Amino acid sequence: MRSSLAPGVWFLRAFSRDSWYRGFILLITFLIYTCYHMSRKPISVVKSRLHRNCSGMIQPINDTHSLNDTTWCNWAPFDQSNYKELLGAVDNAFLVAYAVGMFISGIFGERLPLRYYLTAGMLLSGLFTSLLGLGYFWNIHALWYFVLIQICNGLVQTTGWPSVVTCVGNWFGKGKRGLIMGIWNSHTSVGNILGSLIAGIWVDEQWGLSFVVPGVITAIMGLITFFFFIEYPEDVGCSPPQHHGGLEENVDDAEDPGSGPHSNRENGLESAVTSSKEPSAQPAAISFFGALWIPGVVEFSLCLLFAKLVSYTFLYWLPLYIFNVVHFSAKESGDLSTLFDVGGIVGGILAGLISDYTNGRATTCCVMLILAAPMMFLYNYVGQSGISISIVMLLICGALVNGPYALITTAVSADLGTHKSLKGNAKALSTVTAIIDGTGSIGAALGPLLAGLISPTGWNNVFYMLITADILACLLLCRLVYKEILAWKASLSRDRGYREM
């Protein structure tokens, strides 16, 4: 019994048990979202197979195309001259549905058991991803089929992100949250890498398997989620985390002559949180507009819009860019593009570590965005001059582009979802996460669409568009960076005062 144990022994046992469960939650949520991203990636690899140069290939004797047909090896309807626009439409079908669905998903995520919500989402994601590949085996050439499947897939995939971030936020407090979530957020890049590698195995032969295999793996992970997912520490007798200190508390305590105190905003937020609950009731789910009152939500959401625009343009178009510019095979282009995601893993960890050390989430994002702009410019102009330079540039660009994106969608979302003005109401976390990532997903939809429209005029123009978006993302954080600088100055002044005493 608990009372028969010495306090020190009980503490060690409880600590060990809590740590084991927290490690398990990190692992299972990591695997869950790895599968989500793994199922999204194959389309970018298969693009180069749907439309390619047929002139250097031997046409089969029994082929129904004429000998003068230069598109015989392509997959209709992507055998037309406007194939980039059509491929962009397929991408956009997923991304627009994802962006719209994300704002709704956070609301459902707060009101439904996450275990059932995630299980259903993963099973449906596996189904729709597989249906894309089955279009190959069923010999489907209708554009509406691919667009419709992508719309459905985009909607069901919105179940993932608010749910896993909410679960991790339920289990982990603010201490070293940036580092922990920076490491954990590598699931995005790991999923992209696995999706590229798996798709690359079959892309040149039976590209339908490039979708079916990730779809089946995702569905299997959905079943594992049903049996092993744990939403709250209290469900298994573990101690809940302490949500205190961190970015917004220190920032809001600093004097901000440009914007004034946030007391009115926080009072409005608190009333939105508490108006619908009795003193003895469980915390009520926060409203959409109540979440917008949390200081920093709007700025980080708009910043993520442009940051995710850049990241998802690379995600969906980088293999085709390498295929067209360097003239690698479809498999080689897909494999080389994974280096961008490898850099993203390093960038996410560095962003989390630096922001924890400096207590400056916005400043960390801003500095990385500033550095990303010239690196993207250099990659476009000199990155393809040699394989070694290409590898180095892809790693650096991946780190600088995905670092801020990873930090905002993880540690920043969790910080804002457990903001001090919420008075411990963790139910806001899912809605805040959905607002931030949903706004970012608008950029994710715009980026590949713009790339598809702009790329026929030259890849240089695509990179100019990406650099412009990167600069706009940086500018949107200026107010928060200024507040963090004020907080640092106030902290230094207090430290000097203590030393003088």
PDB file of N, CA, C and O in Angstrom, residues 80-150:
ATOM      1  N   GLN A  80      -1.571  15.989 -70.472  1.00  0.00           N
ATOM      2  CA  GLN A  80      -1.789  17.222 -71.221  1.00  0.00           C
ATOM      3  C   GLN A  80      -0.663  18.222 -70.952  1.00  0.00           C
ATOM      4  O   GLN A  80       0.128  18.073 -70.008  1.00  0.00           O
ATOM      5  N   SER A  81      -0.618  19.272 -71.764  1.00  0.00           N
ATOM      6  CA  SER A  81       0.427  20.294 -71.601  1.00  0.00           C
ATOM      7  C   SER A  81       0.249  21.091 -70.316  1.00  0.00           C
ATOM      8  O   SER A  81       1.209  21.663 -69.797  1.00  0.00           O
ATOM      9  N   ASN A  82      -0.970  21.127 -69.776  1.00  0.00           N
ATOM     10  CA  ASN A  82      -1.228  21.856 -68.524  1.00  0.00           C
ATOM     11  C   ASN A  82      -1.154  20.928 -67.316  1.00  0.00           C
ATOM     12  O   ASN A  82      -1.857  21.124 -66.327  1.00  0.00           O
ATOM     13  N   TYR A  83      -0.298  19.912 -67.399  1.00  0.00           N
ATOM     14  CA  TYR A  83      -0.241  18.908 -66.339  1.00  0.00           C
ATOM     15  C   TYR A  83       0.161  19.496 -64.988  1.00  0.00           C
ATOM     16  O   TYR A  83      -0.276  19.017 -63.931  1.00  0.00           O
ATOM     17  N   LYS A  84       0.996  20.550 -64.988  1.00  0.00           N
ATOM     18  CA  LYS A  84       1.395  21.149 -63.714  1.00  0.00           C
ATOM     19  C   LYS A  84       0.198  21.768 -63.000  1.00  0.00           C
ATOM     20  O   LYS A  84       0.061  21.662 -61.777  1.00  0.00           O
ATOM     21  N   GLU A  85      -0.680  22.424 -63.762  1.00  0.00           N
ATOM     22  CA  GLU A  85      -1.876  22.998 -63.167  1.00  0.00           C
ATOM     23  C   GLU A  85      -2.802  21.897 -62.639  1.00  0.00           C
ATOM     24  O   GLU A  85      -3.410  22.041 -61.568  1.00  0.00           O
ATOM     25  N   LEU A  86      -2.901  20.786 -63.371  1.00  0.00           N
ATOM     26  CA  LEU A  86      -3.754  19.681 -62.927  1.00  0.00           C
ATOM     27  C   LEU A  86      -3.202  19.027 -61.666  1.00  0.00           C
ATOM     28  O   LEU A  86      -3.948  18.711 -60.730  1.00  0.00           O
ATOM     29  N   LEU A  87      -1.894  18.825 -61.633  1.00  0.00           N
ATOM     30  CA  LEU A  87      -1.276  18.271 -60.428  1.00  0.00           C
ATOM     31  C   LEU A  87      -1.421  19.234 -59.254  1.00  0.00           C
ATOM     32  O   LEU A  87      -1.646  18.809 -58.112  1.00  0.00           O
ATOM     33  N   GLY A  88      -1.309  20.541 -59.542  1.00  0.00           N
ATOM     34  CA  GLY A  88      -1.522  21.536 -58.498  1.00  0.00           C
ATOM     35  C   GLY A  88      -2.951  21.505 -57.977  1.00  0.00           C
ATOM     36  O   GLY A  88      -3.190  21.695 -56.782  1.00  0.00           O
ATOM     37  N   ALA A  89      -3.914  21.226 -58.863  1.00  0.00           N
ATOM     38  CA  ALA A  89      -5.312  21.132 -58.439  1.00  0.00           C
ATOM     39  C   ALA A  89      -5.527  19.941 -57.516  1.00  0.00           C
ATOM     40  O   ALA A  89      -6.286  20.023 -56.539  1.00  0.00           O
ATOM     41  N   VAL A  90      -4.849  18.817 -57.814  1.00  0.00           N
ATOM     42  CA  VAL A  90      -4.960  17.642 -56.952  1.00  0.00           C
ATOM     43  C   VAL A  90      -4.367  17.949 -55.575  1.00  0.00           C
ATOM     44  O   VAL A  90      -4.954  17.597 -54.537  1.00  0.00           O
ATOM     45  N   ASP A  91      -3.209  18.597 -55.550  1.00  0.00           N
ATOM     46  CA  ASP A  91      -2.608  19.007 -54.273  1.00  0.00           C
ATOM     47  C   ASP A  91      -3.540  19.930 -53.512  1.00  0.00           C
ATOM     48  O   ASP A  91      -3.761  19.794 -52.298  1.00  0.00           O
ATOM     49  N   ASN A  92      -4.091  20.900 -54.233  1.00  0.00           N
ATOM     50  CA  ASN A  92      -4.896  21.919 -53.589  1.00  0.00           C
ATOM     51  C   ASN A  92      -6.209  21.355 -53.053  1.00  0.00           C
ATOM     52  O   ASN A  92      -6.740  21.857 -52.058  1.00  0.00           O
ATOM     53  N   ALA A  93      -6.723  20.334 -53.707  1.00  0.00           N
ATOM     54  CA  ALA A  93      -7.937  19.705 -53.205  1.00  0.00           C
ATOM     55  C   ALA A  93      -7.713  19.186 -51.787  1.00  0.00           C
ATOM     56  O   ALA A  93      -8.555  19.373 -50.892  1.00  0.00           O
ATOM     57  N   PHE A  94      -6.566  18.543 -51.581  1.00  0.00           N
ATOM     58  CA  PHE A  94      -6.230  18.053 -50.243  1.00  0.00           C
ATOM     59  C   PHE A  94      -6.010  19.209 -49.269  1.00  0.00           C
ATOM     60  O   PHE A  94      -6.555  19.225 -48.162  1.00  0.00           O
ATOM     61  N   LEU A  95      -5.222  20.183 -49.685  1.00  0.00           N
ATOM     62  CA  LEU A  95      -4.787  21.222 -48.763  1.00  0.00           C
ATOM     63  C   LEU A  95      -5.911  22.188 -48.388  1.00  0.00           C
ATOM     64  O   LEU A  95      -5.996  22.632 -47.237  1.00  0.00           O
ATOM     65  N   VAL A  96      -6.780  22.519 -49.326  1.00  0.00           N
ATOM     66  CA  VAL A  96      -7.918  23.386 -48.998  1.00  0.00           C
ATOM     67  C   VAL A  96      -8.874  22.664 -48.061  1.00  0.00           C
ATOM     68  O   VAL A  96      -9.359  23.241 -47.071  1.00  0.00           O
ATOM     69  N   ALA A  97      -9.158  21.398 -48.354  1.00  0.00           N
ATOM     70  CA  ALA A  97     -10.012  20.617 -47.463  1.00  0.00           C
ATOM     71  C   ALA A  97      -9.385  20.510 -46.073  1.00  0.00           C
ATOM     72  O   ALA A  97     -10.090  20.590 -45.053  1.00  0.00           O
ATOM     73  N   TYR A  98      -8.075  20.340 -46.025  1.00  0.00           N
ATOM     74  CA  TYR A  98      -7.368  20.245 -44.747  1.00  0.00           C
ATOM     75  C   TYR A  98      -7.469  21.559 -43.978  1.00  0.00           C
ATOM     76  O   TYR A  98      -7.717  21.568 -42.769  1.00  0.00           O
ATOM     77  N   ALA A  99      -7.286  22.678 -44.673  1.00  0.00           N
ATOM     78  CA  ALA A  99      -7.336  23.980 -44.019  1.00  0.00           C
ATOM     79  C   ALA A  99      -8.728  24.262 -43.468  1.00  0.00           C
ATOM     80  O   ALA A  99      -8.883  24.726 -42.329  1.00  0.00           O
ATOM     81  N   VAL A 100      -9.757  24.000 -44.270  1.00  0.00           N
ATOM     82  CA  VAL A 100     -11.139  24.233 -43.824  1.00  0.00           C
ATOM     83  C   VAL A 100     -11.497  23.290 -42.678  1.00  0.00           C
ATOM     84  O   VAL A 100     -12.059  23.691 -41.658  1.00  0.00           O
ATOM     85  N   GLY A 101     -11.146  22.015 -42.846  1.00  0.00           N
ATOM     86  CA  GLY A 101     -11.488  21.041 -41.830  1.00  0.00           C
ATOM     87  C   GLY A 101     -10.768  21.247 -40.516  1.00  0.00           C
ATOM     88  O   GLY A 101     -11.290  20.879 -39.457  1.00  0.00           O
ATOM     89  N   MET A 102      -9.580  21.835 -40.550  1.00  0.00           N
ATOM     90  CA  MET A 102      -8.803  22.015 -39.327  1.00  0.00           C
ATOM     91  C   MET A 102      -9.514  22.919 -38.326  1.00  0.00           C
ATOM     92  O   MET A 102      -9.480  22.679 -37.113  1.00  0.00           O
ATOM     93  N   PHE A 103     -10.173  23.968 -38.798  1.00  0.00           N
ATOM     94  CA  PHE A 103     -10.873  24.865 -37.875  1.00  0.00           C
ATOM     95  C   PHE A 103     -12.031  24.146 -37.186  1.00  0.00           C
ATOM     96  O   PHE A 103     -12.380  24.453 -36.052  1.00  0.00           O
ATOM     97  N   ILE A 104     -12.624  23.183 -37.875  1.00  0.00           N
ATOM     98  CA  ILE A 104     -13.725  22.421 -37.289  1.00  0.00           C
ATOM     99  C   ILE A 104     -13.199  21.301 -36.413  1.00  0.00           C
ATOM    100  O   ILE A 104     -13.774  20.968 -35.377  1.00  0.00           O
ATOM    101  N   SER A 105     -12.072  20.721 -36.802  1.00  0.00           N
ATOM    102  CA  SER A 105     -11.532  19.557 -36.115  1.00  0.00           C
ATOM    103  C   SER A 105     -11.187  19.862 -34.664  1.00  0.00           C
ATOM    104  O   SER A 105     -11.407  19.027 -33.783  1.00  0.00           O
ATOM    105  N   GLY A 106     -10.624  21.046 -34.408  1.00  0.00           N
ATOM    106  CA  GLY A 106     -10.269  21.396 -33.039  1.00  0.00           C
ATOM    107  C   GLY A 106     -11.474  21.438 -32.124  1.00  0.00           C
ATOM    108  O   GLY A 106     -11.407  21.054 -30.947  1.00  0.00           O
ATOM    109  N   ILE A 107     -12.609  21.883 -32.657  1.00  0.00           N
ATOM    110  CA  ILE A 107     -13.837  21.942 -31.865  1.00  0.00           C
ATOM    111  C   ILE A 107     -14.296  20.533 -31.505  1.00  0.00           C
ATOM    112  O   ILE A 107     -14.656  20.249 -30.356  1.00  0.00           O
ATOM    113  N   PHE A 108     -14.268  19.606 -32.483  1.00  0.00           N
ATOM    114  CA  PHE A 108     -14.633  18.220 -32.202  1.00  0.00           C
ATOM    115  C   PHE A 108     -13.626  17.569 -31.260  1.00  0.00           C
ATOM    116  O   PHE A 108     -14.000  16.764 -30.405  1.00  0.00           O
ATOM    117  N   GLY A 109     -12.340  17.922 -31.441  1.00  0.00           N
ATOM    118  CA  GLY A 109     -11.309  17.322 -30.615  1.00  0.00           C
ATOM    119  C   GLY A 109     -11.455  17.628 -29.143  1.00  0.00           C
ATOM    120  O   GLY A 109     -11.040  16.839 -28.286  1.00  0.00           O
ATOM    121  N   GLU A 110     -12.045  18.778 -28.806  1.00  0.00           N
ATOM    122  CA  GLU A 110     -12.260  19.128 -27.412  1.00  0.00           C
ATOM    123  C   GLU A 110     -13.462  18.421 -26.814  1.00  0.00           C
ATOM    124  O   GLU A 110     -13.590  18.321 -25.598  1.00  0.00           O
ATOM    125  N   ARG A 111     -14.365  17.952 -27.658  1.00  0.00           N
ATOM    126  CA  ARG A 111     -15.646  17.433 -27.186  1.00  0.00           C
ATOM    127  C   ARG A 111     -15.807  15.927 -27.349  1.00  0.00           C
ATOM    128  O   ARG A 111     -16.791  15.365 -26.861  1.00  0.00           O
ATOM    129  N   LEU A 112     -14.859  15.276 -28.026  1.00  0.00           N
ATOM    130  CA  LEU A 112     -14.927  13.831 -28.242  1.00  0.00           C
ATOM    131  C   LEU A 112     -13.709  13.157 -27.613  1.00  0.00           C
ATOM    132  O   LEU A 112     -12.645  13.762 -27.507  1.00  0.00           O
ATOM    133  N   PRO A 113     -13.835  11.912 -27.183  1.00  0.00           N
ATOM    134  CA  PRO A 113     -12.657  11.177 -26.689  1.00  0.00           C
ATOM    135  C   PRO A 113     -11.603  11.075 -27.791  1.00  0.00           C
ATOM    136  O   PRO A 113     -11.891  10.610 -28.898  1.00  0.00           O
ATOM    137  N   LEU A 114     -10.390  11.507 -27.491  1.00  0.00           N
ATOM    138  CA  LEU A 114      -9.356  11.557 -28.511  1.00  0.00           C
ATOM    139  C   LEU A 114      -8.996  10.177 -29.051  1.00  0.00           C
ATOM    140  O   LEU A 114      -8.602  10.040 -30.209  1.00  0.00           O
ATOM    141  N   ARG A 115      -9.119   9.159 -28.228  1.00  0.00           N
ATOM    142  CA  ARG A 115      -8.763   7.808 -28.681  1.00  0.00           C
ATOM    143  C   ARG A 115      -9.664   7.375 -29.836  1.00  0.00           C
ATOM    144  O   ARG A 115      -9.191   6.877 -30.857  1.00  0.00           O
ATOM    145  N   TYR A 116     -10.969   7.580 -29.687  1.00  0.00           N
ATOM    146  CA  TYR A 116     -11.897   7.215 -30.763  1.00  0.00           C
ATOM    147  C   TYR A 116     -11.730   8.139 -31.963  1.00  0.00           C
ATOM    148  O   TYR A 116     -11.825   7.714 -33.124  1.00  0.00           O
ATOM    149  N   TYR A 117     -11.510   9.405 -31.680  1.00  0.00           N
ATOM    150  CA  TYR A 117     -11.379  10.406 -32.748  1.00  0.00           C
ATOM    151  C   TYR A 117     -10.170  10.102 -33.633  1.00  0.00           C
ATOM    152  O   TYR A 117     -10.254  10.105 -34.869  1.00  0.00           O
ATOM    153  N   LEU A 118      -9.032   9.810 -32.994  1.00  0.00           N
ATOM    154  CA  LEU A 118      -7.812   9.493 -33.739  1.00  0.00           C
ATOM    155  C   LEU A 118      -7.925   8.168 -34.480  1.00  0.00           C
ATOM    156  O   LEU A 118      -7.479   8.038 -35.628  1.00  0.00           O
ATOM    157  N   THR A 119      -8.525   7.176 -33.826  1.00  0.00           N
ATOM    158  CA  THR A 119      -8.672   5.870 -34.468  1.00  0.00           C
ATOM    159  C   THR A 119      -9.478   5.984 -35.751  1.00  0.00           C
ATOM    160  O   THR A 119      -9.080   5.469 -36.812  1.00  0.00           O
ATOM    161  N   ALA A 120     -10.619   6.660 -35.678  1.00  0.00           N
ATOM    162  CA  ALA A 120     -11.452   6.841 -36.870  1.00  0.00           C
ATOM    163  C   ALA A 120     -10.700   7.615 -37.947  1.00  0.00           C
ATOM    164  O   ALA A 120     -10.759   7.270 -39.136  1.00  0.00           O
ATOM    165  N   GLY A 121      -9.989   8.666 -37.536  1.00  0.00           N
ATOM    166  CA  GLY A 121      -9.242   9.476 -38.501  1.00  0.00           C
ATOM    167  C   GLY A 121      -8.162   8.680 -39.219  1.00  0.00           C
ATOM    168  O   GLY A 121      -7.977   8.810 -40.430  1.00  0.00           O
ATOM    169  N   MET A 122      -7.451   7.829 -38.476  1.00  0.00           N
ATOM    170  CA  MET A 122      -6.363   7.067 -39.089  1.00  0.00           C
ATOM    171  C   MET A 122      -6.892   5.964 -40.010  1.00  0.00           C
ATOM    172  O   MET A 122      -6.334   5.702 -41.077  1.00  0.00           O
ATOM    173  N   LEU A 123      -7.978   5.316 -39.611  1.00  0.00           N
ATOM    174  CA  LEU A 123      -8.555   4.286 -40.468  1.00  0.00           C
ATOM    175  C   LEU A 123      -9.054   4.884 -41.783  1.00  0.00           C
ATOM    176  O   LEU A 123      -8.823   4.331 -42.867  1.00  0.00           O
ATOM    177  N   LEU A 124      -9.709   6.037 -41.690  1.00  0.00           N
ATOM    178  CA  LEU A 124     -10.212   6.692 -42.905  1.00  0.00           C
ATOM    179  C   LEU A 124      -9.064   7.246 -43.751  1.00  0.00           C
ATOM    180  O   LEU A 124      -9.115   7.199 -44.984  1.00  0.00           O
ATOM    181  N   SER A 125      -8.005   7.760 -43.095  1.00  0.00           N
ATOM    182  CA  SER A 125      -6.848   8.252 -43.844  1.00  0.00           C
ATOM    183  C   SER A 125      -6.185   7.118 -44.616  1.00  0.00           C
ATOM    184  O   SER A 125      -5.793   7.280 -45.774  1.00  0.00           O
ATOM    185  N   GLY A 126      -6.062   5.965 -43.963  1.00  0.00           N
ATOM    186  CA  GLY A 126      -5.504   4.804 -44.645  1.00  0.00           C
ATOM    187  C   GLY A 126      -6.352   4.377 -45.827  1.00  0.00           C
ATOM    188  O   GLY A 126      -5.832   4.011 -46.891  1.00  0.00           O
ATOM    189  N   LEU A 127      -7.687   4.445 -45.662  1.00  0.00           N
ATOM    190  CA  LEU A 127      -8.593   4.060 -46.741  1.00  0.00           C
ATOM    191  C   LEU A 127      -8.446   4.983 -47.953  1.00  0.00           C
ATOM    192  O   LEU A 127      -8.268   4.513 -49.089  1.00  0.00           O
ATOM    193  N   PHE A 128      -8.498   6.305 -47.723  1.00  0.00           N
ATOM    194  CA  PHE A 128      -8.467   7.238 -48.848  1.00  0.00           C
ATOM    195  C   PHE A 128      -7.091   7.287 -49.514  1.00  0.00           C
ATOM    196  O   PHE A 128      -6.990   7.476 -50.729  1.00  0.00           O
ATOM    197  N   THR A 129      -6.022   7.118 -48.722  1.00  0.00           N
ATOM    198  CA  THR A 129      -4.690   7.045 -49.327  1.00  0.00           C
ATOM    199  C   THR A 129      -4.589   5.813 -50.236  1.00  0.00           C
ATOM    200  O   THR A 129      -4.052   5.887 -51.350  1.00  0.00           O
ATOM    201  N   SER A 130      -5.120   4.695 -49.785  1.00  0.00           N
ATOM    202  CA  SER A 130      -5.100   3.479 -50.597  1.00  0.00           C
ATOM    203  C   SER A 130      -5.939   3.635 -51.858  1.00  0.00           C
ATOM    204  O   SER A 130      -5.580   3.119 -52.923  1.00  0.00           O
ATOM    205  N   LEU A 131      -7.063   4.361 -51.748  1.00  0.00           N
ATOM    206  CA  LEU A 131      -7.920   4.559 -52.913  1.00  0.00           C
ATOM    207  C   LEU A 131      -7.206   5.344 -54.011  1.00  0.00           C
ATOM    208  O   LEU A 131      -7.464   5.130 -55.199  1.00  0.00           O
ATOM    209  N   LEU A 132      -6.301   6.254 -53.630  1.00  0.00           N
ATOM    210  CA  LEU A 132      -5.499   6.943 -54.650  1.00  0.00           C
ATOM    211  C   LEU A 132      -4.680   5.939 -55.455  1.00  0.00           C
ATOM    212  O   LEU A 132      -4.602   6.008 -56.680  1.00  0.00           O
ATOM    213  N   GLY A 133      -4.053   5.002 -54.760  1.00  0.00           N
ATOM    214  CA  GLY A 133      -3.249   3.996 -55.444  1.00  0.00           C
ATOM    215  C   GLY A 133      -4.076   3.003 -56.233  1.00  0.00           C
ATOM    216  O   GLY A 133      -3.644   2.517 -57.283  1.00  0.00           O
ATOM    217  N   LEU A 134      -5.276   2.716 -55.731  1.00  0.00           N
ATOM    218  CA  LEU A 134      -6.130   1.767 -56.447  1.00  0.00           C
ATOM    219  C   LEU A 134      -6.585   2.329 -57.788  1.00  0.00           C
ATOM    220  O   LEU A 134      -7.002   1.566 -58.676  1.00  0.00           O
ATOM    221  N   GLY A 135      -6.512   3.657 -57.948  1.00  0.00           N
ATOM    222  CA  GLY A 135      -6.807   4.257 -59.250  1.00  0.00           C
ATOM    223  C   GLY A 135      -5.894   3.714 -60.329  1.00  0.00           C
ATOM    224  O   GLY A 135      -6.288   3.637 -61.510  1.00  0.00           O
ATOM    225  N   TYR A 136      -4.679   3.325 -59.955  1.00  0.00           N
ATOM    226  CA  TYR A 136      -3.741   2.724 -60.918  1.00  0.00           C
ATOM    227  C   TYR A 136      -4.215   1.323 -61.327  1.00  0.00           C
ATOM    228  O   TYR A 136      -4.255   0.987 -62.515  1.00  0.00           O
ATOM    229  N   PHE A 137      -4.576   0.525 -60.340  1.00  0.00           N
ATOM    230  CA  PHE A 137      -4.967  -0.856 -60.631  1.00  0.00           C
ATOM    231  C   PHE A 137      -6.341  -0.927 -61.288  1.00  0.00           C
ATOM    232  O   PHE A 137      -6.621  -1.862 -62.037  1.00  0.00           O
ATOM    233  N   TRP A 138      -7.203   0.049 -60.985  1.00  0.00           N
ATOM    234  CA  TRP A 138      -8.532   0.086 -61.597  1.00  0.00           C
ATOM    235  C   TRP A 138      -8.524   0.861 -62.917  1.00  0.00           C
ATOM    236  O   TRP A 138      -9.572   1.025 -63.531  1.00  0.00           O
ATOM    237  N   ASN A 139      -7.357   1.374 -63.296  1.00  0.00           N
ATOM    238  CA  ASN A 139      -7.183   2.080 -64.571  1.00  0.00           C
ATOM    239  C   ASN A 139      -8.119   3.299 -64.679  1.00  0.00           C
ATOM    240  O   ASN A 139      -8.802   3.509 -65.686  1.00  0.00           O
ATOM    241  N   ILE A 140      -8.132   4.087 -63.620  1.00  0.00           N
ATOM    242  CA  ILE A 140      -8.977   5.280 -63.568  1.00  0.00           C
ATOM    243  C   ILE A 140      -8.203   6.476 -64.106  1.00  0.00           C
ATOM    244  O   ILE A 140      -7.083   6.748 -63.661  1.00  0.00           O
ATOM    245  N   HIS A 141      -8.806   7.213 -65.037  1.00  0.00           N
ATOM    246  CA  HIS A 141      -8.150   8.368 -65.644  1.00  0.00           C
ATOM    247  C   HIS A 141      -8.992   9.637 -65.526  1.00  0.00           C
ATOM    248  O   HIS A 141      -8.770  10.588 -66.265  1.00  0.00           O
ATOM    249  N   ALA A 142      -9.938   9.654 -64.618  1.00  0.00           N
ATOM    250  CA  ALA A 142     -10.816  10.817 -64.432  1.00  0.00           C
ATOM    251  C   ALA A 142     -10.226  11.738 -63.367  1.00  0.00           C
ATOM    252  O   ALA A 142      -9.918  11.295 -62.251  1.00  0.00           O
ATOM    253  N   LEU A 143     -10.054  13.001 -63.706  1.00  0.00           N
ATOM    254  CA  LEU A 143      -9.489  13.961 -62.758  1.00  0.00           C
ATOM    255  C   LEU A 143     -10.353  14.075 -61.519  1.00  0.00           C
ATOM    256  O   LEU A 143      -9.826  14.210 -60.397  1.00  0.00           O
ATOM    257  N   TRP A 144     -11.678  14.022 -61.684  1.00  0.00           N
ATOM    258  CA  TRP A 144     -12.575  14.196 -60.534  1.00  0.00           C
ATOM    259  C   TRP A 144     -12.336  13.126 -59.472  1.00  0.00           C
ATOM    260  O   TRP A 144     -12.520  13.385 -58.277  1.00  0.00           O
ATOM    261  N   TYR A 145     -11.928  11.921 -59.883  1.00  0.00           N
ATOM    262  CA  TYR A 145     -11.679  10.848 -58.913  1.00  0.00           C
ATOM    263  C   TYR A 145     -10.535  11.231 -57.976  1.00  0.00           C
ATOM    264  O   TYR A 145     -10.664  11.134 -56.744  1.00  0.00           O
ATOM    265  N   PHE A 146      -9.419  11.667 -58.538  1.00  0.00           N
ATOM    266  CA  PHE A 146      -8.261  12.029 -57.721  1.00  0.00           C
ATOM    267  C   PHE A 146      -8.553  13.250 -56.853  1.00  0.00           C
ATOM    268  O   PHE A 146      -8.128  13.308 -55.695  1.00  0.00           O
ATOM    269  N   VAL A 147      -9.292  14.211 -57.394  1.00  0.00           N
ATOM    270  CA  VAL A 147      -9.644  15.412 -56.626  1.00  0.00           C
ATOM    271  C   VAL A 147     -10.579  15.051 -55.469  1.00  0.00           C
ATOM    272  O   VAL A 147     -10.384  15.499 -54.325  1.00  0.00           O
ATOM    273  N   LEU A 148     -11.594  14.230 -55.750  1.00  0.00           N
ATOM    274  CA  LEU A 148     -12.554  13.856 -54.708  1.00  0.00           C
ATOM    275  C   LEU A 148     -11.883  13.076 -53.581  1.00  0.00           C
ATOM    276  O   LEU A 148     -12.137  13.334 -52.392  1.00  0.00           O
ATOM    277  N   ILE A 149     -11.020  12.130 -53.930  1.00  0.00           N
ATOM    278  CA  ILE A 149     -10.321  11.349 -52.907  1.00  0.00           C
ATOM    279  C   ILE A 149      -9.433  12.255 -52.062  1.00  0.00           C
ATOM    280  O   ILE A 149      -9.354  12.111 -50.835  1.00  0.00           O
ATOM    281  N   GLN A 150      -8.764  13.215 -52.696  1.00  0.00           N
ATOM    282  CA  GLN A 150      -7.899  14.127 -51.961  1.00  0.00           C
ATOM    283  C   GLN A 150      -8.701  15.036 -51.025  1.00  0.00           C
ATOM    284  O   GLN A 150      -8.239  15.365 -49.928  1.00  0.00           O
TER     285      GLN A 150
END
